[in-house]
Amino acid sequence: MQNVPAVAIRNLNFFYGAGDLRKQVLFDINLTIDPGQIVIVTGPSGSGKTTLLTLLGALRTATDGSLQVFGQELVGLSAQDLVAVRRNIGFIFQAHNLFASLTARQNVMLALDLHGATAARREQAANMLTALGLGERIDYLPQALSGGQKQRVAIARALVHRPQLVLADEPTAALDKKTGREVVERMQRLVKEKGTTILMVTHDNRILDIADRLIELVDGSIERDRPGVATAQNQEPFFML
Ligand code: ADP
Ligand code: MG
């Protein structure tokens, strides 16, 4: 397992639609991501960032090129096998997507395998919420939580089953800058402890420094790929924040 990249993409092209409406949105993407890295993807709206994330997360099927997650080829997988792949991945979206009628703990428990004992799942959910600074809010409903707290519940839900790969699509978009930064710093601490790989799309310039690597997507192609400040800490800073 040690030398297997978290993500290995080779010659990936992706098209939406069919016939005259067929439109290419990803062009010959090649990308290898080492385990334990935090990779941030930036790029203009419509450049294909979300499409790339949903392909990697097995939420959409790739038909062209090769797309591997921890050595598992996703191109050509059956729908059933794609479901199995998804279990190893944590998803965080722009909108927190919490169930309004469930408490923070119950929302987080949804991500856990139902085979486990309920008491153990309750405890796991509570521990993850506590790790994200929500120890006092475990049994609150989403309506009683702030935007930043709701997004932290969503992050707890994405991390609680200990996925090896976390895909985050603009997780701070609905938050103010300070709250957004707090949320990703907590996420960063947790994943670094566990060696989790993160691929995160963001427009938020204030969080770029948590990245080990920065990738820029323009018109469906990787336009730039460089080390982030987190990796280049002992070298010249790439940008001032
Ligand atoms: P980004 O996340 O960088 O804004 P997207 O991956 O959402 O970009 O979109 C890339 C391109 O694909 C855009 O031109 C968008 O309009 C198009 N697109 C996205 N989703 C669909 C879809 N479900 N059907 C057809 N076209 C889509
Ligand atoms: Mg998007």
Tab-separated table of C-alpha atoms in Angstrom, residues 112-118 121:
chain	number	residue	atom	x	y	z
A	112	LEU	CA	-21.248	5.120	10.033
A	113	ASP	CA	-21.832	1.531	9.079
A	114	LEU	CA	-25.130	0.366	10.558
A	115	HIS	CA	-23.636	-2.975	11.459
A	116	GLY	CA	-21.812	-1.507	14.440
A	117	ALA	CA	-23.461	-1.283	17.877
A	118	THR	CA	-25.512	1.882	18.344
A	121	ARG	CA	-21.633	4.744	16.843
